[in-house]
Amino acid sequence: MPHVVITGAQGREFTGGAGEFDVAADTVRRMIIELDDRFPGFGEFIDRRMAIAIDGEIHQDAYAAALRPDSEVFLIPKIGGG
Amino acid sequence: MTGVLEKPAAAELKVVGTRPIRPDGVDKVTGRAQYGADYVMPGMLFGRIKRSPHAHARIVSIDTKKARALAGVKAVITAADLPNLASEEYEAGEGGGDLRDLSLNVMARGKALYEGHAVAAVAAISPVIAEAALDLIEVKYEPLPHVIDVEAAMAPDAPVLHERMFTQGLPEASSKPSNISRVNKLGRGDLEAGFAEADVVVEGRYVTKGVHQGYIEPHACLASFSEDGQSTVWSSSQGQFMVRTYCSKLLDLEAANIRVIPAEIGGGFGGKTTVYLEPLALALSRLSGRPVKMVMSREEVFRATGPTSGAVIEVKLGAKRDGTITAADIVLKYQAGAFAGSPVGAGSMTAMACYNIPNVAITGYDVVTNTPKVAAYRAPGAPISAFGVESAIDELALKLEMDPIDIRVKNGVASGMQAVYGPTYNSIAYLDTLEAIRKSEHYAAPLGPNQGRGLAVGFWFNIGGESSGAVHINDDGSAVVVTANPDIGGSRASMAMMAAEVLGLPVEQVRPVVGDTTAIGFSGLTGGSRVTFATGMAVTRAAEKVVEDLRRRAALTWDTAVENVAWENGQAVCLDPAKDVKPLTLKQLAARSGRTGGPISGEVSLTAQGAGPGFAVHLCDVEIDRETGHVKIVRYTAAQDVGRAIHPSYVEGQIQGGVAQGVGWALNEEYIYDKDGRMENPGFLDYRVPVASDLPMIDAIMIETAPNPRHPFGAKGVGEVPIVPPLAAVANAVRSALGVRFHELPMSPPKIRAALDAQG
Amino acid sequence: MSKTHVTTVVNDDPVEFLTDPSTTLLDALRDHLGLTGAKEGCGSGDCGACSVIVDGRLVCACLMLAPEAEGRRIETIEGMAQGGALHPLQQKFLEHAALQCGFCTPGILVAAKALLAENPDPSETEVRYYLAGNLCRCTGYDKVVRAVMDAAADLRQVRRA
């Protein structure tokens, strides 16, 4: 199952401080839905505010991005630029 | 088409990697190109803004009667004439923010939060009358105590900017109003254990001042609101769709009724990824029934548009005697300006991104201050934390008597390692970039008297994002490429080159166009080092779609299967042994397009993922004039992991430009405030940016050993990371020349002189 | 206040216009004559984006009043290319990629033209100091200086031929 880690403190207000989860999902969208079921509001928060690094590659706004069974997923704040 | 394109080897490429003349170049060298202030419309009015003279004040009343009565004045507005928005997060520009904050920054409501904050605006038939009208607007202020310094703003008794700001991110929710909008924490491992392992510890406190992006073109726009509710805005910005979104939200207008036409833009660097004038120009145009032109003066640009944060950086590093860094404890305090949202998050994530350290803790404070709301500035947040970290690493290397490259190689990140901010790196060439500097002529060159040498590294994520690109084949076989990204650094040329490569056309036959918001699908703005990557991806895929279509048409013409048609060098080649036919050129296929299915076009809209991060390693030599305290940059070499340089001259240009800005940040640039919180140097005479005589030639080394697997040609973003290392590279060079380390920027001559005097 | 009538020569063409006496030459060029090549970057003579040549002398048009143009010869960026051919400086700027956003480019080209008229064989240092009054935030000046020196070499060859 994909292993999801929250980097930093943002988002942990939804999870009661927990920062790591196993999620049975094969796409980013399904991961968001499952995390929102587990921690109401968290999925919405990820959707709006976070970028998702899947096996080292950063994705922003990527519902269809695939998660493999052994994917390493990191949630980091969305990145802008100048 | 999905998946990653089989990347052509560099040797096979015909256009990508060469240096053609940019297609919009002639207009720019002849003065024909139209920037925001160059547009005129019949009946045009001139807009001007009345600004707060106070750094912090309650707005008790605004009386516009006399201004409205002045002959030639056609409209006057205040916040009362604009929608009073509720707090709402928005996604637009770069990463988003709060809509109410944006609206209040454009026009103050109830409180002026910085000197220069807009409180009213007028439109009149001439600039002279508009200025006179401003003087007739009577504003009653109740001045309040103000705070500018970031640590002063964090103090428990500091004047509070927002009564309803309670610090987020604390273990226990707070109910005391604060100027600290948020605390972020990031880290891994066990800090205590890490320091316990260390043989050597260095600790330092570093300070940077607010600096401005310094684009030479002030903000400018022309807005025209028609009687049927349709409007057009010509605007110098980093994104016409961003301008449309903000105007629609701030004025409660439908986006479909606003057409934003991108003017050429005279520099942005992140400072034009937001709006200041456009919503006001539209509102004035709607009220007056005439087009309204608004152009900022240089003084307004300094007093009222976002600089980047001034900050405090506290760094503590622990290392073993062999140079292995065991622990890093960093605290960052960044000014956000009048509203929450400094780049302290990015500053935190990038601070140790070049280092593979097991035990790290990074704490970041976002702090509001009575200064203009900060705007993005090239790799926002990263140069600041890099100044602290790279100075501390330099300190560590000296203590351990280690070569500055050796200590960075020893602790350097490579593909397969996990970044401090989470994800695992892949396809990076940081170590190659370090080696390139080690092997450079510069590294081995001897130093002269009063000279010193400094090294520093830097990182930036680069982003992908939404982009659209269209490729149209003309009836004569030439092509047009349409995108929606304002061209700040020569990106039009790169778009044409990538399309030409795929189509097999000479680049001169591909005309790139930057379209307005009605001409092409949605595109995220120009910034974040994303255009060559994301928009280039859209353009390349659109060109590929066209090639697929051309193959199909050739197959139809030859009456063979499409699998039997190859596209080579701009022509369809028949592989069917049963057919004896000559290749069909693009020109021939275009001439018969009607018969084979209609006009030939491809458009692709996508969200580009997998932007490759940028790593930079900079080497700087300085020479100090002991009499005047002047620091001269005598030699500068910048190496960078670029993936693949689509147009090498413009990649070099990004590197050289970023270096120059970083040098200015290190040596001279700063916002200077008086005791009333007013900026004392809002002009280029006293806000001293580098001039031609301040710099030497800047040698750029482009590392292409790790092409980005996600981009069709291997490109990584390049525009931002060049500004990350220079602050510390210059500071480390000054330390090497003087024997004194500066913890505070800028290192201007009076400060160098003071340090020399202290040395005795 | 009534307007002042100004008669002058711009890029070899005789022109006349009416202007507020307090209008700068820069605003007169841009607003009365439609010559928007010269730009306002600062309005205080610090950035050089408004550089023009007046009676052979390099001047910031924002520091000159429009009525002062009376009876003088003014050269702007619009007069640099002649008869459909780019000036060697303009050509070299394109070849060397010596511009990114292009906003400072007209001013730098006019200043470089004035430099080469005074000093056809400048050293790199001389080029840098002469152009110190033209701010560029995009390029770091490297390719600008290369382009100017390359154009200078070309022009010296043409003169010799």
Coordinates of C-alpha atoms in Angstrom, one line a residue, chain C residues 66-150:
Chain C
A66 CA 10.0 69.8 -24.1
P67 CA 10.4 73.5 -24.9
E68 CA 14.2 73.0 -24.7
A69 CA 14.0 70.9 -27.8
E70 CA 13.3 74.1 -29.8
G71 CA 15.8 74.4 -32.7
R72 CA 17.7 71.2 -31.8
R73 CA 18.3 67.9 -33.4
I74 CA 17.0 64.9 -31.5
E75 CA 17.9 61.3 -32.2
T76 CA 15.8 58.5 -30.7
I77 CA 15.8 54.7 -31.0
E78 CA 13.3 55.0 -33.8
G79 CA 15.9 56.6 -36.0
M80 CA 18.6 54.0 -35.5
A81 CA 17.6 51.5 -38.2
Q82 CA 17.9 53.1 -41.6
G83 CA 16.0 52.2 -44.8
G84 CA 15.0 48.8 -43.6
A85 CA 18.4 47.8 -42.3
L86 CA 19.3 47.5 -38.6
H87 CA 22.2 49.4 -37.2
P88 CA 25.1 47.1 -36.4
L89 CA 24.5 47.7 -32.7
Q90 CA 20.9 46.5 -33.1
Q91 CA 22.1 43.5 -35.1
K92 CA 24.7 42.5 -32.6
F93 CA 22.3 42.8 -29.7
L94 CA 20.1 40.2 -31.4
E95 CA 23.0 37.9 -32.2
H96 CA 24.5 38.1 -28.7
A97 CA 21.1 37.7 -27.0
A98 CA 21.9 41.0 -25.2
L99 CA 18.3 41.6 -24.3
Q100 CA 15.7 39.7 -22.2
C101 CA 12.7 41.8 -21.4
G102 CA 13.9 44.5 -23.8
F103 CA 12.7 47.5 -21.7
C104 CA 16.1 49.0 -21.2
T105 CA 17.3 48.1 -24.7
P106 CA 16.3 51.3 -26.6
G107 CA 18.1 53.4 -24.0
I108 CA 21.2 51.2 -24.0
L109 CA 21.3 51.2 -27.8
V110 CA 21.1 55.0 -28.0
A111 CA 23.8 55.3 -25.3
A112 CA 26.0 52.8 -27.1
K113 CA 25.6 54.7 -30.3
A114 CA 26.7 57.9 -28.5
L115 CA 29.7 56.0 -27.0
L116 CA 30.9 54.7 -30.3
A117 CA 30.6 58.1 -31.9
E118 CA 32.9 59.5 -29.2
N119 CA 35.2 56.5 -28.9
P120 CA 35.2 54.0 -31.7
D121 CA 37.6 51.6 -30.0
P122 CA 36.5 51.4 -26.3
S123 CA 37.9 48.8 -23.9
E124 CA 35.6 46.6 -21.9
T125 CA 36.0 48.9 -18.9
E126 CA 35.3 52.0 -21.0
V127 CA 32.1 50.4 -22.3
R128 CA 31.0 49.5 -18.8
Y129 CA 31.6 52.9 -17.3
Y130 CA 30.0 54.7 -20.3
L131 CA 26.9 52.5 -19.9
A132 CA 26.8 52.8 -16.1
G133 CA 23.9 55.2 -16.5
N134 CA 21.7 52.6 -18.2
L135 CA 20.3 50.2 -15.7
C136 CA 19.4 46.6 -16.8
R137 CA 17.9 44.2 -14.3
C138 CA 17.6 41.2 -16.6
T139 CA 21.0 40.5 -18.3
G140 CA 23.7 41.2 -15.8
Y141 CA 25.3 43.3 -18.6
D142 CA 27.6 40.5 -19.8
K143 CA 26.0 40.0 -23.3
V144 CA 25.3 43.7 -23.6
V145 CA 29.0 44.6 -23.3
R146 CA 30.0 41.8 -25.7
A147 CA 27.5 43.0 -28.3
V148 CA 28.7 46.6 -28.0
M149 CA 32.4 45.6 -28.4
D150 CA 31.5 43.3 -31.3

